[in-house]
Amino acid sequence: MDSHLFSPLEIRSLQLKNRLVMSPMQQYVSPDGLVGAWHLVHLGSRAVGGVGLVITEATAVNPEGRNTLFDTGLWNEAQVAAWRPIVQFVQAQGAKIAVQLWHAGGKGSHAHPAAGFHYLPPAEGGWVTKSASAVSLDQHQTSEALTVAEIQALIHNFKAAAARAVQAGFDAIELHAGHGYLFHQFYSALTNHRQDEYGSSFDNRIRLLVETVQAIRTVVPDGMPLLVRLSAVDFSDEPQAWQLADSVRLTAVLQQHGVDVVTASAGGFGAPDRTKVVPLYQVPYAENIKANTGIITGAVGLITTPEQANTIITSGQADLVVLARELLRDPYFPLRAATALHIKTPVPVPYTRAF
């Protein structure tokens, strides 16, 4: 059977009912990293709306991994307990759910967006941010370079968070390795100026991500998929900037170590040419990575109509369509898409009939 937007997809032992994915979106409503009623509604409503896979917002593996004091976390047992009923609700609607694990690195320690999203110094409840090198990713502060010992501790944090994700009942794990956050700060030469085993050469700059993948694979079931979101390009004209060919090369390495899906986003240290920000403008990144590696890919970037989403799948450009703003505008986009494409889908639960 030819693939289309509502065809199932098997990833290891995980069966997705369709190719529509809810993209991670920060909510900034989690003091102490704890989720609650907001996340039950935010994530649960998109599951009721028919997506095949829900991915949580970026969830920190330690307190210093957050961007703000209000980001979700998975560094303690209380957070596991808070996530569990939300996971179960999403699954009860016929969707699967993945947690996106991250560390903001040098982009961390900010005030709530409603308070201006400015850098929050330690005296105001923030922390000293750490990155691959001593670089400034915020005009108000310069991050410190991580020591090798601190890097090893971070890998352990990711491993422990992955084990907690299994305890909470998540179906899959995604690593946020794009958008200028910690993993990206290491693999891009724009921000990695190290001369040790975690810097300089391509193999050294990707080492943190690869070693983290290896560590996570030791604590999750063999049948659990592992996803990675990459910034396929840096959106920079600097000669040392990360390029699409680098993403293809990195993806091939990640495949060897147990990564099943790559979502191809872009940017983090620079902005794209605004004249080129048009519908589907990032889809070619996923298409290129898929064509050159064969890995399952997710496409993002101004995808707003059922027809656009379906064409991405039927043409083979990508295997998954990852939606953010469109699902904020319309939590029931999948149900509307099925009607528009004349595809019969199972009746959502619960089923309410008007008399």
GROMACS .gro file of C-alpha atoms in nm:
model
  355
    1MET     CA    1   0.000   0.000   0.000
    2ASP     CA    2   0.131   0.345  -0.088
    3SER     CA    3   0.215   0.569   0.205
    4HIS     CA    4  -0.004   0.870   0.277
    5LEU     CA    5  -0.062   1.099   0.572
    6PHE     CA    6  -0.287   0.849   0.749
    7SER     CA    7  -0.091   0.533   0.678
    8PRO     CA    8   0.064   0.366   0.985
    9LEU     CA    9   0.436   0.370   1.052
   10GLU     CA   10   0.635   0.118   1.255
   11ILE     CA   11   0.949   0.237   1.434
   12ARG     CA   12   1.116  -0.051   1.618
   13SER     CA   13   0.825  -0.194   1.823
   14LEU     CA   14   0.626   0.131   1.818
   15GLN     CA   15   0.328   0.152   1.582
   16LEU     CA   16   0.207   0.499   1.490
   17LYS     CA   17  -0.147   0.522   1.352
   18ASN     CA   18  -0.056   0.807   1.117
   19ARG     CA   19   0.229   1.036   1.012
   20LEU     CA   20   0.122   1.349   1.200
   21VAL     CA   21   0.339   1.455   1.493
   22MET     CA   22   0.289   1.729   1.750
   23SER     CA   23   0.612   1.927   1.767
   24PRO     CA   24   0.766   2.024   2.102
   25MET     CA   25   0.655   2.372   2.212
   26GLN     CA   26   0.768   2.542   2.533
   27GLN     CA   27   0.484   2.640   2.767
   28TYR     CA   28   0.671   2.806   3.059
   29VAL     CA   29   0.423   2.688   3.325
   30SER     CA   30   0.636   2.438   3.520
   31PRO     CA   31   0.785   2.570   3.845
   32ASP     CA   32   1.037   2.318   3.981
   33GLY     CA   33   1.012   2.136   3.648
   34LEU     CA   34   0.671   1.991   3.735
   35VAL     CA   35   0.394   1.940   3.481
   36GLY     CA   36   0.028   1.964   3.571
   37ALA     CA   37  -0.321   2.041   3.445
   38TRP     CA   38  -0.200   2.274   3.169
   39HIS     CA   39   0.007   1.998   3.011
   40LEU     CA   40  -0.274   1.748   3.045
   41VAL     CA   41  -0.496   1.977   2.839
   42HIS     CA   42  -0.224   2.105   2.603
   43LEU     CA   43  -0.089   1.762   2.510
   44GLY     CA   44  -0.409   1.567   2.567
   45SER     CA   45  -0.621   1.781   2.337
   46ARG     CA   46  -0.387   1.718   2.044
   47ALA     CA   47  -0.405   1.347   2.116
   48VAL     CA   48  -0.785   1.367   2.113
   49GLY     CA   49  -0.749   1.567   1.790
   50GLY     CA   50  -0.590   1.268   1.620
   51VAL     CA   51  -0.212   1.305   1.593
   52GLY     CA   52  -0.015   0.984   1.579
   53LEU     CA   53   0.268   1.103   1.802
   54VAL     CA   54   0.282   1.375   2.066
   55ILE     CA   55   0.626   1.507   2.159
   56THR     CA   56   0.651   1.702   2.483
   57GLU     CA   57   0.819   2.038   2.511
   58ALA     CA   58   1.194   2.032   2.572
   59THR     CA   59   1.240   1.875   2.914
   60ALA     CA   60   1.559   1.944   3.108
   61VAL     CA   61   1.780   1.668   3.245
   62ASN     CA   62   1.901   1.884   3.533
   63PRO     CA   63   1.801   2.222   3.680
   64GLU     CA   64   2.080   2.407   3.497
   65GLY     CA   65   1.963   2.258   3.168
   66ARG     CA   66   1.656   2.479   3.157
   67ASN     CA   67   1.614   2.794   2.954
   68THR     CA   68   1.389   2.946   3.221
   69LEU     CA   69   1.281   2.857   3.573
   70PHE     CA   70   0.949   2.743   3.426
   71ASP     CA   71   1.062   2.467   3.189
   72THR     CA   72   0.968   2.105   3.244
   73GLY     CA   73   1.217   1.859   3.391
   74LEU     CA   74   1.286   1.493   3.440
   75TRP     CA   75   1.561   1.495   3.698
   76ASN     CA   76   1.370   1.361   3.999
   77GLU     CA   77   1.100   1.114   4.098
   78ALA     CA   78   0.837   1.381   4.166
   79GLN     CA   79   0.858   1.479   3.801
   80VAL     CA   80   0.819   1.116   3.696
   81ALA     CA   81   0.500   1.094   3.902
   82ALA     CA   82   0.366   1.418   3.753
   83TRP     CA   83   0.427   1.302   3.397
   84ARG     CA   84   0.272   0.956   3.439
   85PRO     CA   85  -0.103   1.047   3.428
   86ILE     CA   86  -0.047   1.278   3.131
   87VAL     CA   87   0.134   1.002   2.944
   88GLN     CA   88  -0.147   0.760   3.022
   89PHE     CA   89  -0.417   1.003   2.907
   90VAL     CA   90  -0.244   1.066   2.573
   91GLN     CA   91  -0.203   0.693   2.516
   92ALA     CA   92  -0.567   0.630   2.603
   93GLN     CA   93  -0.666   0.850   2.307
   94GLY     CA   94  -0.481   0.622   2.066
   95ALA     CA   95  -0.174   0.844   2.030
   96LYS     CA   96   0.183   0.768   2.129
   97ILE     CA   97   0.396   1.008   2.330
   98ALA     CA   98   0.767   1.090   2.335
   99VAL     CA   99   0.957   1.310   2.578
  100GLN     CA  100   1.208   1.553   2.432
  101LEU     CA  101   1.516   1.571   2.654
  102TRP     CA  102   1.748   1.868   2.636
  103HIS     CA  103   2.004   2.094   2.796
  104ALA     CA  104   2.002   2.462   2.699
  105GLY     CA  105   2.373   2.508   2.770
  106GLY     CA  106   2.480   2.865   2.704
  107LYS     CA  107   2.122   2.965   2.618
  108GLY     CA  108   1.998   2.893   2.970
  109SER     CA  109   1.905   3.097   3.278
  110HIS     CA  110   1.642   3.337   3.145
  111ALA     CA  111   1.346   3.510   3.303
  112HIS     CA  112   0.996   3.407   3.207
  113PRO     CA  113   0.895   3.543   2.863
  114ALA     CA  114   0.622   3.748   3.028
  115ALA     CA  115   0.896   3.916   3.234
  116GLY     CA  116   1.110   3.999   2.933
  117PHE     CA  117   1.306   3.677   2.879
  118HIS     CA  118   1.627   3.852   2.986
  119TYR     CA  119   1.930   3.676   3.128
  120LEU     CA  120   1.872   3.586   3.492
  121PRO     CA  121   2.193   3.616   3.698
  122PRO     CA  122   2.257   3.387   3.997
  123ALA     CA  123   2.167   3.669   4.237
  124GLU     CA  124   1.816   3.667   4.088
  125GLY     CA  125   1.767   3.290   4.097
  126GLY     CA  126   1.955   3.200   3.781
  127TRP     CA  127   2.286   3.021   3.733
  128VAL     CA  128   2.620   3.037   3.557
  129THR     CA  129   2.563   2.888   3.214
  130LYS     CA  130   2.805   2.636   3.062
  131SER     CA  131   2.872   2.561   2.697
  132ALA     CA  132   3.124   2.390   2.471
  133SER     CA  133   3.346   2.698   2.493
  134ALA     CA  134   3.350   3.035   2.664
  135VAL     CA  135   3.111   3.200   2.419
  136SER     CA  136   2.840   3.463   2.442
  137LEU     CA  137   2.500   3.342   2.330
  138ASP     CA  138   2.332   3.623   2.521
  139GLN     CA  139   2.452   3.983   2.504
  140HIS     CA  140   2.440   4.008   2.883
  141GLN     CA  141   2.663   3.716   2.975
  142THR     CA  142   2.938   3.481   2.856
  143SER     CA  143   2.910   3.110   2.928
  144GLU     CA  144   3.191   2.912   3.085
  145ALA     CA  145   3.348   2.620   2.902
  146LEU     CA  146   3.248   2.280   3.038
  147THR     CA  147   3.525   2.065   3.178
  148VAL     CA  148   3.557   1.706   3.061
  149ALA     CA  149   3.437   1.591   3.403
  150GLU     CA  150   3.129   1.814   3.371
  151ILE     CA  151   3.062   1.674   3.023
  152GLN     CA  152   3.070   1.321   3.161
  153ALA     CA  153   2.830   1.425   3.437
  154LEU     CA  154   2.591   1.566   3.176
  155ILE     CA  155   2.593   1.240   2.982
  156HIS     CA  156   2.499   1.066   3.306
  157ASN     CA  157   2.216   1.319   3.355
  158PHE     CA  158   2.076   1.234   3.013
  159LYS     CA  159   2.106   0.863   3.084
  160ALA     CA  160   1.926   0.900   3.419
  161ALA     CA  161   1.651   1.112   3.262
  162ALA     CA  162   1.599   0.851   2.990
  163ALA     CA  163   1.559   0.583   3.256
  164ARG     CA  164   1.299   0.804   3.429
  165ALA     CA  165   1.120   0.846   3.095
  166VAL     CA  166   1.082   0.469   3.080
  167GLN     CA  167   0.944   0.471   3.437
  168ALA     CA  168   0.693   0.741   3.342
  169GLY     CA  169   0.566   0.524   3.056
  170PHE     CA  170   0.679   0.727   2.755
  171ASP     CA  171   0.676   0.543   2.422
  172ALA     CA  172   0.986   0.710   2.280
  173ILE     CA  173   1.259   0.963   2.356
  174GLU     CA  174   1.377   1.253   2.143
  175LEU     CA  175   1.700   1.443   2.202
  176HIS     CA  176   1.686   1.813   2.121
  177ALA     CA  177   2.015   1.860   1.938
  178GLY     CA  178   1.929   2.172   1.744
  179HIS     CA  179   1.825   2.537   1.773
  180GLY     CA  180   2.151   2.649   1.930
  181TYR     CA  181   2.118   2.443   2.248
  182LEU     CA  182   2.391   2.236   2.411
  183PHE     CA  183   2.441   1.955   2.160
  184HIS     CA  184   2.432   2.210   1.877
  185GLN     CA  185   2.680   2.427   2.068
  186PHE     CA  186   2.917   2.131   2.053
  187TYR     CA  187   2.875   2.009   1.695
  188SER     CA  188   2.883   2.355   1.535
  189ALA     CA  189   3.228   2.508   1.497
  190LEU     CA  190   3.066   2.851   1.536
  191THR     CA  191   3.049   2.790   1.911
  192ASN     CA  192   3.288   2.500   1.973
  193HIS     CA  193   3.646   2.627   1.995
  194ARG     CA  194   3.779   2.342   2.207
  195GLN     CA  195   4.106   2.166   2.133
  196ASP     CA  196   4.044   1.849   2.336
  197GLU     CA  197   3.855   1.529   2.257
  198TYR     CA  198   3.526   1.724   2.239
  199GLY     CA  199   3.640   1.988   1.991
  200SER     CA  200   3.825   2.081   1.672
  201SER     CA  201   3.754   1.787   1.437
  202PHE     CA  202   3.410   1.679   1.316
  203ASP     CA  203   3.430   1.350   1.507
  204ASN     CA  204   3.524   1.531   1.826
  205ARG     CA  205   3.251   1.794   1.795
  206ILE     CA  206   2.979   1.530   1.755
  207ARG     CA  207   3.123   1.317   2.037
  208LEU     CA  208   2.895   1.452   2.313
  209LEU     CA  209   2.581   1.370   2.115
  210VAL     CA  210   2.708   1.028   2.009
  211GLU     CA  211   2.817   0.933   2.361
  212THR     CA  212   2.481   1.048   2.498
  213VAL     CA  213   2.297   0.832   2.245
  214GLN     CA  214   2.515   0.536   2.342
  215ALA     CA  215   2.445   0.592   2.713
  216ILE     CA  216   2.069   0.621   2.662
  217ARG     CA  217   2.056   0.303   2.457
  218THR     CA  218   2.190   0.111   2.761
  219VAL     CA  219   1.890   0.206   2.979
  220VAL     CA  220   1.592   0.198   2.742
  221PRO     CA  221   1.423  -0.111   2.595
  222ASP     CA  222   1.547  -0.231   2.258
  223GLY     CA  223   1.201  -0.170   2.114
  224MET     CA  224   1.186   0.195   2.224
  225PRO     CA  225   1.260   0.440   1.941
  226LEU     CA  226   1.520   0.711   1.986
  227LEU     CA  227   1.467   1.033   1.791
  228VAL     CA  228   1.696   1.332   1.741
  229ARG     CA  229   1.605   1.685   1.631
  230LEU     CA  230   1.892   1.849   1.445
  231SER     CA  231   1.953   2.192   1.306
  232ALA     CA  232   2.035   2.086   0.953
  233VAL     CA  233   2.212   2.417   0.883
  234ASP     CA  234   2.334   2.710   1.092
  235PHE     CA  235   2.188   2.988   0.875
  236SER     CA  236   2.531   3.151   0.869
  237ASP     CA  237   2.771   3.257   0.595
  238GLU     CA  238   3.074   3.188   0.814
  239PRO     CA  239   3.299   2.925   0.653
  240GLN     CA  240   3.300   2.711   0.967
  241ALA     CA  241   2.919   2.705   0.993
  242TRP     CA  242   2.733   2.375   1.005
  243GLN     CA  243   2.605   2.267   0.664
  244LEU     CA  244   2.349   2.018   0.535
  245ALA     CA  245   2.628   1.780   0.428
  246ASP     CA  246   2.746   1.779   0.792
  247SER     CA  247   2.396   1.681   0.904
  248VAL     CA  248   2.390   1.393   0.657
  249ARG     CA  249   2.727   1.277   0.787
  250LEU     CA  250   2.616   1.309   1.150
  251THR     CA  251   2.291   1.124   1.082
  252ALA     CA  252   2.482   0.830   0.935
  253VAL     CA  253   2.686   0.807   1.256
  254LEU     CA  254   2.378   0.836   1.477
  255GLN     CA  255   2.212   0.551   1.286
  256GLN     CA  256   2.505   0.325   1.373
  257HIS     CA  257   2.446   0.393   1.742
  258GLY     CA  258   2.072   0.333   1.756
  259VAL     CA  259   1.897   0.653   1.647
  260ASP     CA  260   1.581   0.574   1.451
  261VAL     CA  261   1.440   0.911   1.345
  262VAL     CA  262   1.585   1.252   1.264
  263THR     CA  263   1.368   1.563   1.251
  264ALA     CA  264   1.540   1.821   1.032
  265SER     CA  265   1.494   2.173   1.162
  266ALA     CA  266   1.744   2.458   1.121
  267GLY     CA  267   1.906   2.762   1.279
  268GLY     CA  268   1.981   2.857   1.636
  269PHE     CA  269   2.274   3.094   1.598
  270GLY     CA  270   2.140   3.292   1.305
  271ALA     CA  271   1.820   3.367   1.117
  272PRO     CA  272   1.729   3.262   0.764
  273ASP     CA  273   1.691   3.501   0.476
  274ARG     CA  274   1.334   3.619   0.534
  275THR     CA  275   1.262   3.613   0.161
  276LYS     CA  276   1.317   3.238   0.169
  277VAL     CA  277   1.087   3.170   0.464
  278VAL     CA  278   0.796   3.034   0.265
  279PRO     CA  279   0.567   2.732   0.308
  280LEU     CA  280   0.764   2.406   0.324
  281TYR     CA  281   1.098   2.591   0.320
  282GLN     CA  282   1.266   2.342   0.554
  283VAL     CA  283   1.125   2.023   0.399
  284PRO     CA  284   1.425   1.983   0.162
  285TYR     CA  285   1.650   1.928   0.464
  286ALA     CA  286   1.454   1.620   0.566
  287GLU     CA  287   1.433   1.507   0.205
  288ASN     CA  288   1.811   1.530   0.160
  289ILE     CA  289   1.893   1.350   0.484
  290LYS     CA  290   1.644   1.072   0.404
  291ALA     CA  291   1.776   1.030   0.049
  292ASN     CA  292   2.137   1.006   0.161
  293THR     CA  293   2.098   0.788   0.472
  294GLY     CA  294   1.765   0.606   0.445
  295ILE     CA  295   1.673   0.704   0.801
  296ILE     CA  296   1.314   0.786   0.895
  297THR     CA  297   1.281   1.163   0.883
  298GLY     CA  298   1.043   1.427   1.014
  299ALA     CA  299   0.976   1.744   0.815
  300VAL     CA  300   0.899   2.085   0.966
  301GLY     CA  301   0.854   2.443   0.852
  302LEU     CA  302   0.535   2.635   0.768
  303ILE     CA  303   0.329   2.327   0.691
  304THR     CA  304  -0.029   2.447   0.727
  305THR     CA  305  -0.263   2.252   0.499
  306PRO     CA  306  -0.369   1.888   0.475
  307GLU     CA  307  -0.264   1.883   0.111
  308GLN     CA  308   0.087   2.005   0.189
  309ALA     CA  309   0.126   1.749   0.466
  310ASN     CA  310  -0.003   1.463   0.255
  311THR     CA  311   0.221   1.549  -0.040
  312ILE     CA  312   0.530   1.539   0.181
  313ILE     CA  313   0.447   1.177   0.264
  314THR     CA  314   0.319   1.057  -0.073
  315SER     CA  315   0.619   1.207  -0.254
  316GLY     CA  316   0.862   1.041  -0.015
  317GLN     CA  317   1.021   1.367   0.095
  318ALA     CA  318   0.983   1.264   0.459
  319ASP     CA  319   0.813   0.997   0.668
  320LEU     CA  320   0.657   1.222   0.934
  321VAL     CA  321   0.505   1.569   0.930
  322VAL     CA  322   0.588   1.757   1.249
  323LEU     CA  323   0.346   2.044   1.322
  324ALA     CA  324   0.371   2.321   1.578
  325ARG     CA  325   0.181   2.646   1.519
  326GLU     CA  326  -0.087   2.483   1.306
  327LEU     CA  327  -0.172   2.250   1.595
  328LEU     CA  328  -0.188   2.550   1.829
  329ARG     CA  329  -0.439   2.711   1.594
  330ASP     CA  330  -0.631   2.389   1.542
  331PRO     CA  331  -0.584   2.099   1.786
  332TYR     CA  332  -0.812   1.893   1.560
  333PHE     CA  333  -0.611   1.946   1.243
  334PRO     CA  334  -0.572   1.566   1.191
  335LEU     CA  335  -0.947   1.509   1.192
  336ARG     CA  336  -1.000   1.801   0.955
  337ALA     CA  337  -0.718   1.674   0.733
  338ALA     CA  338  -0.873   1.328   0.710
  339THR     CA  339  -1.200   1.482   0.594
  340ALA     CA  340  -1.026   1.708   0.342
  341LEU     CA  341  -0.829   1.416   0.201
  342HIS     CA  342  -1.132   1.183   0.201
  343ILE     CA  343  -0.957   0.935   0.427
  344LYS     CA  344  -1.162   0.742   0.677
  345THR     CA  345  -1.003   0.732   1.023
  346PRO     CA  346  -1.117   0.563   1.345
  347VAL     CA  347  -1.374   0.758   1.545
  348PRO     CA  348  -1.192   0.956   1.817
  349VAL     CA  349  -1.250   0.867   2.180
  350PRO     CA  350  -1.472   0.975   2.346
  351TYR     CA  351  -1.740   0.975   2.078
  352THR     CA  352  -2.017   1.231   2.131
  353ARG     CA  353  -2.331   1.217   1.921
  354ALA     CA  354  -2.563   1.512   1.878
  355PHE     CA  355  -2.934   1.432   1.865
   0.00000   0.00000   0.00000
